[in-house]
Tab-separated table of C-alpha atoms in Angstrom:
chain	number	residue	atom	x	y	z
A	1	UNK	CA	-142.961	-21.784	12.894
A	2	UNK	CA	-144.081	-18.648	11.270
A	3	UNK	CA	-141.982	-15.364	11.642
A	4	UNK	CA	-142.318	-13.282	15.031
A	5	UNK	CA	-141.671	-9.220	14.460
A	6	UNK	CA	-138.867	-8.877	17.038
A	7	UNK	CA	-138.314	-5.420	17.546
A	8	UNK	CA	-139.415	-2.297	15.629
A	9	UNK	CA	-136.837	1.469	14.913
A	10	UNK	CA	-138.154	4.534	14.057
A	11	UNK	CA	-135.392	7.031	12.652
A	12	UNK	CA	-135.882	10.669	12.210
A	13	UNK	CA	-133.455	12.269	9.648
A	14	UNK	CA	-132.996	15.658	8.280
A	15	UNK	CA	-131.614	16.764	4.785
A	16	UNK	CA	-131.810	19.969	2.797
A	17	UNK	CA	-133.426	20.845	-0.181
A	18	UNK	CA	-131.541	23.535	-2.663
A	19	UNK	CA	-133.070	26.543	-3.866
A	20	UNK	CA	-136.387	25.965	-1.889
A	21	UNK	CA	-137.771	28.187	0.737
A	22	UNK	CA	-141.367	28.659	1.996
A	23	UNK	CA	-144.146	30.917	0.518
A	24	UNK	CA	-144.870	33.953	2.617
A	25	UNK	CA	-147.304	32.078	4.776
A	26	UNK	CA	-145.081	29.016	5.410
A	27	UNK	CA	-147.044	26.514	3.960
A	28	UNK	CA	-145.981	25.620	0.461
A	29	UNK	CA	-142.246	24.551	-0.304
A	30	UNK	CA	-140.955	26.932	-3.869
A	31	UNK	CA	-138.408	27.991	-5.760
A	32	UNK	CA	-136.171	30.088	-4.077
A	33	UNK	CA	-132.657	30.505	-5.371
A	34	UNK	CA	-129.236	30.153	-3.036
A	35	UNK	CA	-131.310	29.370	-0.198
A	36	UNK	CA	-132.097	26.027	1.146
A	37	UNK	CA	-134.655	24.046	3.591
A	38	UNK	CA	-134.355	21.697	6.241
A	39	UNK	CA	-136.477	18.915	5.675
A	40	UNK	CA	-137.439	15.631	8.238
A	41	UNK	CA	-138.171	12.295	7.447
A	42	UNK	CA	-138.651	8.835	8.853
A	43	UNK	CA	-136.579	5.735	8.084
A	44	UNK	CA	-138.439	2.381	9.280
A	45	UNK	CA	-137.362	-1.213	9.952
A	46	UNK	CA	-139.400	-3.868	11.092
A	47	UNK	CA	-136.930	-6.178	12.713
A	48	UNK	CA	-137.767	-10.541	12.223
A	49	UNK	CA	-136.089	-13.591	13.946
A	50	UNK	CA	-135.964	-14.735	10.446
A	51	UNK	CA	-133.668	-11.881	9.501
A	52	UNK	CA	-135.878	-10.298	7.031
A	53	UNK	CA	-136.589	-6.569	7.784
A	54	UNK	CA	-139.326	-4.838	6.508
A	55	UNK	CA	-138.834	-1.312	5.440
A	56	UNK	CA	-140.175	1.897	4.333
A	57	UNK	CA	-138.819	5.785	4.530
A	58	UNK	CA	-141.200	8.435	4.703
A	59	UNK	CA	-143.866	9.867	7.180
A	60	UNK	CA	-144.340	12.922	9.238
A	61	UNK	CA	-143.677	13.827	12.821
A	62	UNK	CA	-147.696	13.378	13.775
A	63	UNK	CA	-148.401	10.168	11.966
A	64	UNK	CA	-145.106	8.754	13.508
A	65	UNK	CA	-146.201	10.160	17.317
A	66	UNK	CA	-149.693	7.848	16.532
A	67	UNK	CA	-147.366	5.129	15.486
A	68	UNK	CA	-145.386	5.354	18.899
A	69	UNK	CA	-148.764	4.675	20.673
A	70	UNK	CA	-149.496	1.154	18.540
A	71	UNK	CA	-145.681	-0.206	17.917
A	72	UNK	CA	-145.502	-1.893	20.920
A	73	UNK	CA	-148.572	-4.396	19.847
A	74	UNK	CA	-146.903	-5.447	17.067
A	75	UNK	CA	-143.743	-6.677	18.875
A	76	UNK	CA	-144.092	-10.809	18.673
A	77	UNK	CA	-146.803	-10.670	16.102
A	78	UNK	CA	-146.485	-12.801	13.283
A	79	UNK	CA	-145.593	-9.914	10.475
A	80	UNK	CA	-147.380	-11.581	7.773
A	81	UNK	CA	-150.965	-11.228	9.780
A	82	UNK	CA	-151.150	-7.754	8.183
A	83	UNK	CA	-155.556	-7.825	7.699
A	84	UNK	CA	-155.736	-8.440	11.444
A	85	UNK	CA	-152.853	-5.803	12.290
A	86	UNK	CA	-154.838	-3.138	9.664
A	87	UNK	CA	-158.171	-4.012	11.521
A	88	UNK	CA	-156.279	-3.857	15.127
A	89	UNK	CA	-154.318	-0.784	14.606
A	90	UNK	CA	-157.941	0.928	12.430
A	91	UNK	CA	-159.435	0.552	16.405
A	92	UNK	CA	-156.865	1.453	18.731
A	93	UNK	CA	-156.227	5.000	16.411
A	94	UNK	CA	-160.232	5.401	16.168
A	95	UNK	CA	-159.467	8.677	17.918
A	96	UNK	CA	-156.791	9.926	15.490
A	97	UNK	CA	-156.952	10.348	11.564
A	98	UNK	CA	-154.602	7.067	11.315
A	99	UNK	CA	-151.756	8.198	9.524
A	100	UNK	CA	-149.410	6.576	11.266
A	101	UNK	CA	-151.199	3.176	9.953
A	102	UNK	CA	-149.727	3.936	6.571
A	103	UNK	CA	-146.171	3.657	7.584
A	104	UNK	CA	-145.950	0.446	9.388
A	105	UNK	CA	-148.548	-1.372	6.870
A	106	UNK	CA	-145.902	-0.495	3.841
A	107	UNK	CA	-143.209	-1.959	5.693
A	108	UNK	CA	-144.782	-4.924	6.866
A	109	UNK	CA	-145.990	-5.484	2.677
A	110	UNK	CA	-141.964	-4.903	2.235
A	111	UNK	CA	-141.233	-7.731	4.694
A	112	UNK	CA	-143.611	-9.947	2.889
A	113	UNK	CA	-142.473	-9.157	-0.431
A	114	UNK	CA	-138.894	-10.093	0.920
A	115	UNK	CA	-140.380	-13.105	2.338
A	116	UNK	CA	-141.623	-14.390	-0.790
A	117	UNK	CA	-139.023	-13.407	-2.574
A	118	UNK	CA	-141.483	-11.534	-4.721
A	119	UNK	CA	-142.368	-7.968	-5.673
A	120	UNK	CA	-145.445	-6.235	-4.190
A	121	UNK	CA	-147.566	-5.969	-6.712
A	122	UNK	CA	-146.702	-9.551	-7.920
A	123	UNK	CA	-148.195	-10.589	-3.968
A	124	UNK	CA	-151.294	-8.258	-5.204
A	125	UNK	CA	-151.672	-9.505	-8.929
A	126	UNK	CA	-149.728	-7.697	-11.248
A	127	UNK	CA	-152.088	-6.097	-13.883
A	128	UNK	CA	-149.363	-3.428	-15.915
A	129	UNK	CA	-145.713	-2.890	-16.842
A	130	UNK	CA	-145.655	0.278	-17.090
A	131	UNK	CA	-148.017	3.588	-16.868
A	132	UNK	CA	-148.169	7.253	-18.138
A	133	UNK	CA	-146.655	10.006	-15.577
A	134	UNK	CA	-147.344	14.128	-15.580
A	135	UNK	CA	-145.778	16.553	-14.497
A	136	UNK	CA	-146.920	17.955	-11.101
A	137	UNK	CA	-146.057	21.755	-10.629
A	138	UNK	CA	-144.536	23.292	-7.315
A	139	UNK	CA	-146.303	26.073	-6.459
A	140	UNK	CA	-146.266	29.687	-8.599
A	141	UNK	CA	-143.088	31.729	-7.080
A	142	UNK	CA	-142.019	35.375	-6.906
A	143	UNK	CA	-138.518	34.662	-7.147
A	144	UNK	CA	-138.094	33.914	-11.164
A	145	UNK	CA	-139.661	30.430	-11.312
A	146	UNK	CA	-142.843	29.379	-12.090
A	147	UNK	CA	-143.785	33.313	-11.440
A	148	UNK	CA	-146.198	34.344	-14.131
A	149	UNK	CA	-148.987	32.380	-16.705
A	150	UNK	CA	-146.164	32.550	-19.287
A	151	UNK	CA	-143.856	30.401	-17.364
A	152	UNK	CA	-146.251	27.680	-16.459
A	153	UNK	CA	-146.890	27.225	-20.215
A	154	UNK	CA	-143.159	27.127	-21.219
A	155	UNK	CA	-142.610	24.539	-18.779
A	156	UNK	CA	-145.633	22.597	-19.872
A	157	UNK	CA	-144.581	22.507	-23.209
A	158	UNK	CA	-141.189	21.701	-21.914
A	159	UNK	CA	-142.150	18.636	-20.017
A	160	UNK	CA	-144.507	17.641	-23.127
A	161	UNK	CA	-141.014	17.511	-25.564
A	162	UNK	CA	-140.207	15.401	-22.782
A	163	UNK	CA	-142.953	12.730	-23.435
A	164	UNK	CA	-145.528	13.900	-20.558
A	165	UNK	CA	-148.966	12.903	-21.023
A	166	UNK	CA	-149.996	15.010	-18.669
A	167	UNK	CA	-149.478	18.266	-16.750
A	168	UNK	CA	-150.456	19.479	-13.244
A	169	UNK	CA	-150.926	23.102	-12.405
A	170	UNK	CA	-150.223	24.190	-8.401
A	171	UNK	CA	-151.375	27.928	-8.270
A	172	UNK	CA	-149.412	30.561	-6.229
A	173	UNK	CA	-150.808	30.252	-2.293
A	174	UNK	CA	-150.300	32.598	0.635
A	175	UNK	CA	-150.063	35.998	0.773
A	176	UNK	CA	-149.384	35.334	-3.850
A	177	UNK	CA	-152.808	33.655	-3.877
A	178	UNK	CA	-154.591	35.147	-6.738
A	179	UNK	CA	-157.701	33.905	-8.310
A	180	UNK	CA	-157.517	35.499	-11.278
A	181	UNK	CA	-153.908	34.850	-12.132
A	182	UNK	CA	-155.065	31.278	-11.498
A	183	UNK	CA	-157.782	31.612	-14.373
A	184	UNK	CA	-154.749	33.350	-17.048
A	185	UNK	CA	-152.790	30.616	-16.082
A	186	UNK	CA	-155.177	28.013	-16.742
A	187	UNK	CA	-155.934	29.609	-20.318
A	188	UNK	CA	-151.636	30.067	-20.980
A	189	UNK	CA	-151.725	26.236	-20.635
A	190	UNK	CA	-154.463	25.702	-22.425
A	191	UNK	CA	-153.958	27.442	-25.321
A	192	UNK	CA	-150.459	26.771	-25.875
A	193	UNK	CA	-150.525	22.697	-24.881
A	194	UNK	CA	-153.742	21.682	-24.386
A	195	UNK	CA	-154.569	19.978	-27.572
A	196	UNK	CA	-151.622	17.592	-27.148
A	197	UNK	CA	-152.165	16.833	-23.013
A	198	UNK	CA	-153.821	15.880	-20.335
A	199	UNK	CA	-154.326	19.094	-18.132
A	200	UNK	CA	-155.018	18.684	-14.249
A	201	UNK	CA	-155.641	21.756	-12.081
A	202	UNK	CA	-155.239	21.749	-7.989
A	203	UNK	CA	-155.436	24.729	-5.955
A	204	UNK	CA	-154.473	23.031	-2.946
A	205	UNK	CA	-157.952	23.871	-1.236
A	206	UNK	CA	-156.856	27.387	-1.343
A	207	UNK	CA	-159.794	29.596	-3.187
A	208	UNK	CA	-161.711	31.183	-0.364
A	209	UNK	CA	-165.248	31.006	-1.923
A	210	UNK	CA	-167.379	28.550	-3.694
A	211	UNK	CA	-167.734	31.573	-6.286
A	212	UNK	CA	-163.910	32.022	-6.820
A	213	UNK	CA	-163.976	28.018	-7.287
A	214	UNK	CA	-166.824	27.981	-9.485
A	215	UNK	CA	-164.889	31.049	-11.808
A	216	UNK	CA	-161.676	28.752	-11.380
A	217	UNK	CA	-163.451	25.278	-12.781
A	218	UNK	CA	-165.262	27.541	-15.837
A	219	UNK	CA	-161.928	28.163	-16.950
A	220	UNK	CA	-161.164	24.541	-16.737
A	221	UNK	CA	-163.690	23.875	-18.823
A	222	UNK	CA	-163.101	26.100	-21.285
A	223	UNK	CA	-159.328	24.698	-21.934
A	224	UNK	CA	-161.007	20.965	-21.813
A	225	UNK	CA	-159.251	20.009	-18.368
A	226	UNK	CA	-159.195	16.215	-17.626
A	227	UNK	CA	-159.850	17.201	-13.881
A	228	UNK	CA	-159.717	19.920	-11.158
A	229	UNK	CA	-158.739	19.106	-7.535
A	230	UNK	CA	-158.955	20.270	-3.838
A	231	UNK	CA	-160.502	23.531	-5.143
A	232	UNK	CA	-161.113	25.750	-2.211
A	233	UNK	CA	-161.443	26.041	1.791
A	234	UNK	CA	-163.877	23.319	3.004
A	235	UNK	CA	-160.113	21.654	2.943
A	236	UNK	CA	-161.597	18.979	0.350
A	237	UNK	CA	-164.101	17.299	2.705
A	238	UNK	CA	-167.584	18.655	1.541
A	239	UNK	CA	-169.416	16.131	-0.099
A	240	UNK	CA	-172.902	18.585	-0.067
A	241	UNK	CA	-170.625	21.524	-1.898
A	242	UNK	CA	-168.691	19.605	-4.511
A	243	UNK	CA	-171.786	17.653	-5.354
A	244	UNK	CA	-173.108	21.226	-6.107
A	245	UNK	CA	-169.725	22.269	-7.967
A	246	UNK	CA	-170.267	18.969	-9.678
A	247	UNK	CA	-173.334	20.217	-11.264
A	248	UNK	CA	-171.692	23.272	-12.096
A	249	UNK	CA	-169.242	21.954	-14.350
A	250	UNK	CA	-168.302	20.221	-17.316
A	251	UNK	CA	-164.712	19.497	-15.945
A	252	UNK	CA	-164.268	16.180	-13.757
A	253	UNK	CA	-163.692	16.585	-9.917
A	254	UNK	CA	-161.273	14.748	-7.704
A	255	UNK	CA	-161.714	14.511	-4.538
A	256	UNK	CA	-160.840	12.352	-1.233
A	257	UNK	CA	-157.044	13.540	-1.185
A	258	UNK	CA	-157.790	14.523	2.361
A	259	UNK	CA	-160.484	12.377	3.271
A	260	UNK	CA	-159.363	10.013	6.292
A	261	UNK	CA	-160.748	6.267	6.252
A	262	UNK	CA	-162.456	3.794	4.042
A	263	UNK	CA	-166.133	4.247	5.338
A	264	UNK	CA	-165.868	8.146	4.701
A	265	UNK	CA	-164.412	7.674	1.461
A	266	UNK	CA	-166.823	5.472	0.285
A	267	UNK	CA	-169.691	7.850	1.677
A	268	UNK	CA	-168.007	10.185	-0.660
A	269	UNK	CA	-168.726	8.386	-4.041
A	270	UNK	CA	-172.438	6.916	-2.640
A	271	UNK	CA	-173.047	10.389	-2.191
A	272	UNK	CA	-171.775	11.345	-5.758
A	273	UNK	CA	-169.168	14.211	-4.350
A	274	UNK	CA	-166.591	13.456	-6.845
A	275	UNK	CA	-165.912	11.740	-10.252
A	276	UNK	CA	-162.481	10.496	-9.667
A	277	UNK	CA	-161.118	9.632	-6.353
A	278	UNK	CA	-158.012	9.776	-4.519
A	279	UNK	CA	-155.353	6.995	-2.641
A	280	UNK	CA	-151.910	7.436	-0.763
A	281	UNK	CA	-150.228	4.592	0.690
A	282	UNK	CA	-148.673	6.994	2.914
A	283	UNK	CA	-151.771	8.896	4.035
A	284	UNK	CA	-154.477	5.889	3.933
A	285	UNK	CA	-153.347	3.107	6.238
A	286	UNK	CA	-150.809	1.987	3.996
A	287	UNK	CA	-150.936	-0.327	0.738
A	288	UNK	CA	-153.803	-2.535	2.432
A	289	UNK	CA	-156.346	0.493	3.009
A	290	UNK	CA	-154.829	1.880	-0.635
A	291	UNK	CA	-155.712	-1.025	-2.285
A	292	UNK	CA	-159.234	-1.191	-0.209
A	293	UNK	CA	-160.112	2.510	-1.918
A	294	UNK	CA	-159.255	1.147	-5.573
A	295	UNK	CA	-160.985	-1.836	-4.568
A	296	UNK	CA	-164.345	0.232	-4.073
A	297	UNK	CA	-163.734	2.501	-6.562
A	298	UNK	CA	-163.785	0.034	-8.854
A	299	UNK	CA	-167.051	-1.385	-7.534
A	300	UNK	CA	-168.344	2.062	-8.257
A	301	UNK	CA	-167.112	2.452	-11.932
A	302	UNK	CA	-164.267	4.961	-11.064
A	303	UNK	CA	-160.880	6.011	-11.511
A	304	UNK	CA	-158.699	5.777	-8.561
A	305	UNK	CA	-155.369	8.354	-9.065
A	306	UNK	CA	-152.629	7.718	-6.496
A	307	UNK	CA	-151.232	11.293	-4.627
A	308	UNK	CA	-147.760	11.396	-5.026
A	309	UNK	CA	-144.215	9.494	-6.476
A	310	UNK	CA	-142.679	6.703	-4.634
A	311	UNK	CA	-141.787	3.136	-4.153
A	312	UNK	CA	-144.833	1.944	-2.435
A	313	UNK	CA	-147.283	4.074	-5.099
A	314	UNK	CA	-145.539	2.110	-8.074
A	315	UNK	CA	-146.332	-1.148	-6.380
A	316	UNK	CA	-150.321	0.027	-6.109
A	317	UNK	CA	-150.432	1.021	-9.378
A	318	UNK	CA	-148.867	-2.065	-11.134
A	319	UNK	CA	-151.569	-4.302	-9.398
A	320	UNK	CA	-154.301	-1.721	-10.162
A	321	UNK	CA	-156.973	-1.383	-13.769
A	322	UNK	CA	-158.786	1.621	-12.978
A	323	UNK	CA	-155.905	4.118	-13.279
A	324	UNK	CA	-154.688	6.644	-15.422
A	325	UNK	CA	-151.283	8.452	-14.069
A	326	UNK	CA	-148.225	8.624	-12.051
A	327	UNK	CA	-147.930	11.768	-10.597
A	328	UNK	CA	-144.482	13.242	-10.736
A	329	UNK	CA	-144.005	15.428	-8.046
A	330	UNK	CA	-143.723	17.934	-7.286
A	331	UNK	CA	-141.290	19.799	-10.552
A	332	UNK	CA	-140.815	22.752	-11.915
A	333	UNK	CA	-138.298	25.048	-14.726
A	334	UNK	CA	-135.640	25.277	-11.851
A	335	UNK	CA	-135.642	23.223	-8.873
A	336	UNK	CA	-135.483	18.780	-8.474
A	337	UNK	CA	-137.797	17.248	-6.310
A	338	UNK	CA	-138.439	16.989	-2.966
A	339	UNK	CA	-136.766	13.189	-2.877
A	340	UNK	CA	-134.472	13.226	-0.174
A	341	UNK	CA	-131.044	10.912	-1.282
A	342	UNK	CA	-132.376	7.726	0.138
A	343	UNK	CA	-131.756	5.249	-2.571
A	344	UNK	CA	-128.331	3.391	-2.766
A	345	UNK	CA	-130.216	1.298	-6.188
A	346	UNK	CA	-130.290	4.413	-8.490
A	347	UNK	CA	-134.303	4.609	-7.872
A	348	UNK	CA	-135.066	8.065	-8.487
A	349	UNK	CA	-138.576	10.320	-9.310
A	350	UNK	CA	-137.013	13.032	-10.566
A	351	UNK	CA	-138.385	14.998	-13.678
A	352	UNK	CA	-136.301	12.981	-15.869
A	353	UNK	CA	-136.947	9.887	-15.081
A	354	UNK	CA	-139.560	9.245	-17.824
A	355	UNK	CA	-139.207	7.078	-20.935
A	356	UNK	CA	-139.719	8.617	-24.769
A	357	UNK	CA	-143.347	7.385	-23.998
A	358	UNK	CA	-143.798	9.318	-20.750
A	359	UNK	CA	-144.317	6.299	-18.563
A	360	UNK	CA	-142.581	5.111	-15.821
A	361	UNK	CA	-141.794	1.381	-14.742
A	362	UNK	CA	-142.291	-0.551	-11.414
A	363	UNK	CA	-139.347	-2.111	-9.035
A	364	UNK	CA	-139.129	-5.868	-9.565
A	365	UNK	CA	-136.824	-6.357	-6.315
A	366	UNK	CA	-138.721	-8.191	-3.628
A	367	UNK	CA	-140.939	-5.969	-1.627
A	368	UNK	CA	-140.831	-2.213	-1.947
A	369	UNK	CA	-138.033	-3.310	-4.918
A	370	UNK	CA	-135.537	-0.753	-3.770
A	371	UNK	CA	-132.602	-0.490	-1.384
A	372	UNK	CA	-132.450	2.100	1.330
A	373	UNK	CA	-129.077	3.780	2.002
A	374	UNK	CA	-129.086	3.412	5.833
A	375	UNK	CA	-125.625	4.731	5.767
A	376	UNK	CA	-126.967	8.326	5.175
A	377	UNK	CA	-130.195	8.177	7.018
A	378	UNK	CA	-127.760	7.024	10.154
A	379	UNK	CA	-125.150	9.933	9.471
A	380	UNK	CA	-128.287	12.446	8.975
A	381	UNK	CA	-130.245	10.891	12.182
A	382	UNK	CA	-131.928	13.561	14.105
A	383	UNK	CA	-134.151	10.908	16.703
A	384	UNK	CA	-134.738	7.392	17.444
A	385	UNK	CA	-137.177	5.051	18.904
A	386	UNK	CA	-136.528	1.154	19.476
A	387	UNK	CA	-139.610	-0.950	20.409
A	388	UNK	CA	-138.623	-4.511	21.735
C-alpha cells in the first residue's frame, strides 16, 4: 500500500534577534545595538501512517494563510504524488501569488527523502559536493555598523581573509536611502577588493528612477561587478525597463527574485529582461517549481542563483550545473544572522560557516538532512493549526 498523509500542523513561533531593529521606514531588519526584534516563523510536519514526517521551518504569515486554504486536500493523499499535488495546489491558488506552495512542497521532498532513506539532491541527481558562498550584506545602518562606504569595504576585505569568493552589497533604504552614497560605496569596494572578488550589488528595488538606476549600474561597471540586482521601484517585475537597462550596461542583471510562477519567469528570459535569473524554494512553489526555473534556465543558456541560505537551497544547488554561489545571508561587521535556533544537528549559516576555500557543503541526512529542535519551536509556539 503506498503511504497516506494523515494529518498536517502548522506552528507559529517567535524568537528574537540581538542588536537588530528596523530602518526608519520599517522595512529592512539592521544593526542596532542593545535592542532586539521579535521575529515569527513556521514549523511544519506532514504527519504519515508510515510514521515518517515530512518537515520544513520557515514561511511567512501570508503564504501560510494560502496554505490553510489547500491543507485540507492533501489529507489522505499519497505524499509521494508531489507533480500532481504541485499541479493541484498551482490551480486552486491561481488567485494568489502561491507562496504558500513552497512550504508544503519542501516538506513533502523531506518526507520522500526520509522515505528513501536518501538525501534530496541524491532523489534529484547529485551533480556537486560542494560550492562557493559570499557574503550578503544587511542593510547600511546609522547606528555604527555598516554606516559609511569605508565600512562596507573593511568588511569586504574582512570576509575575503575569510575565503569569500564573493561579496554582496545591500545599500541603506528608508528614510537613509541615498543614491549617491550607494555609488561611493560601490567604488570603496571596488577599489579596495575588487580585483580579488566577485562583487554583487542589490538595492532591494529601492532607487526611485530609471536614471538613479542607470547612475547606480555605471558605477558597477566601472568596479567590474559580476551582477546588479532588483535595482529600483518597478519592484523587479519590468521586463520592457530592464531590457532597456540591459542595453545600458556592461554589468550583468538579475532578475526574477520577485517574479511569481514558472510561465512569467520564463516570459522573462524569452523576452531577454535579465542575464541571470533567480530561484527560492521558499518563494517558488517549493523545490519542484525551484528545480522547474533551473530546469529552463538551463534550456536558455543561463545561470540560475538561489535567494537565500538554508537547508532546502543546499539540496537545489547540489543537484544543479548552472550555478555559481551560495548566498550567505544576510551578515555584516556586528550582528549574526537572521537564523532563528532551530537546529538540534549543529547546522548553522552563519558567517563562519565557510571552509578555507569559501564553499559550503550539503546535508547528507535523508531529506532536508537536518534535525529540527521541536523542543524550542514548542516552548516558543505562538499559534497552531492541525488538519486531519
Amino acid at each position: 500500500m503506498p503511504p497516506t498523509i494523515t494529518k498536517i500542523v502548522s506552528t507559529e513561533f517567535a524568537y528574537e534577534l540581538e542588536d537588530q531593529g528596523p530602518t526608519p521606514d520599517g522595512f529592512h531588519m539592521v544593526y542596532e545595538p542593545d535592542s532586539t526584534f521579535e521575529r515569527h516563523l513556521f514549523g511544519l510536519q506532514v504527519h504519515t501512517d508510515e510514521g515518517i514526517v515530512g518537515e520544513y521551518v520557515g514561511g511567512n504569515s501570508p503564504g501560510m494563510a494560502e496554505l490553510h486554504q489547500v491543507a485540507d486536500y492533501l489529507v489522505g493523499k499519497n505524499p509521494l504524488n508531489r507533480e500532481k499535488h504541485w499541479s493541484e495546489l498551482k490551480r486552486a491558488l491561481r488567485k494568489y501569488d502561491r507562496m504558500g506552495m513552497g512550504p508544503i512542497d519542501i516538506a513533502l521532498w523531506d518526507f520522500a527523502g526520509k522515505y528513501h532513506d536518501s538525501p534530496i539532491h541524491e532523489l534529484l541527481g547529485t551533480y556537486r559536493e560542494r560550492i562557493p558562498a559570499y557574503a550578503s550584506t544587511y542593510f547600511g545602518d546609522m547606528n555604527g555598523g555598516l554606516d559609511s562606504p569605508e565600512a562596507y569595504a573593511d568588511f569586504a576585505e574582512e570576509c575575503l581573509e575569510m575565503g569569500y569568493q564573493g561579496f554582496k552589497i545591500h545599500p541603506w533604504g528608508g528614510q537613509w536611502r541615498d543614491t549617491q552614497r550607494t555609488i561611493d560605496t560601490i567604488h570603496a569596494v571596488g577599489e579596495r577588493v575588487g580585483d580579488e572578488m566577485d562583487l554583487l550589488c542589490d538595492p532591494a528595488c529601492q532607487i526611485e528612477t530609471f536614471g538613479d538606476a542607470l547612475k547606480v549600474g555605471q558605477a558597477c561597471d566601472e568596479q567590474d561587478f559580476f551582477w546588479y540586482e532588483d535595482p529600483y521601484r518597478d519592484g523587479g517585475i519590468s521586463q520592457h525597463s530592464h531590457r532597456k537597462l540591459r542595453q545600458m550596461l556592461e554589468t550583468p542583471i538579475l532578475q526574477t527574485e520577485h517574479i511569481r510562477g514558472l510561465e512569467p519567469f520564463t516570459d522573462f528570459i524569452a523576452n531577454e529582461a535579465t542575464d541571470f535569473v533567480r530561484a527560492d524554494p521558499e518563494y517558488d512553489a517549493g523545490i519542484t517549481g525551484a528545480i522547474k526555473r533551473a530546469r529552463v534556465a538551463e534550456g536558455f543558456g543561463l545561470d540560475i542563483e538561489f535567494h537565500a541560505p538554508g537547508p532546502a537551497q543546499r539540496q537545489c544547488l547540489a543537484a544543479i550545473r548552472n550555478t555559481n554561489y551560495y548566498e550567505m545571508s544576510l551578515v555584516g561587521p556586528k550582528t549574526p544572522n537572521t537564523t532563528p535556533p532551530i537546529y538540534a544537528d549543529g547546522y548553522t549559516d552563519q558567517l563562519d560557516c565557510i571552509d578555507e576555500d569559501g564553499t559550503i557543503g550539503f546535508p547528507d541526512g535523508p531529506g532536508l538532512g537536518v534535525e529540527y529542535d521541536w523542543d524550542f519551536i514548542e516552548a516558543n509556539k505562538t499559534g497552531r493549526r492541525v488538519y486531519e
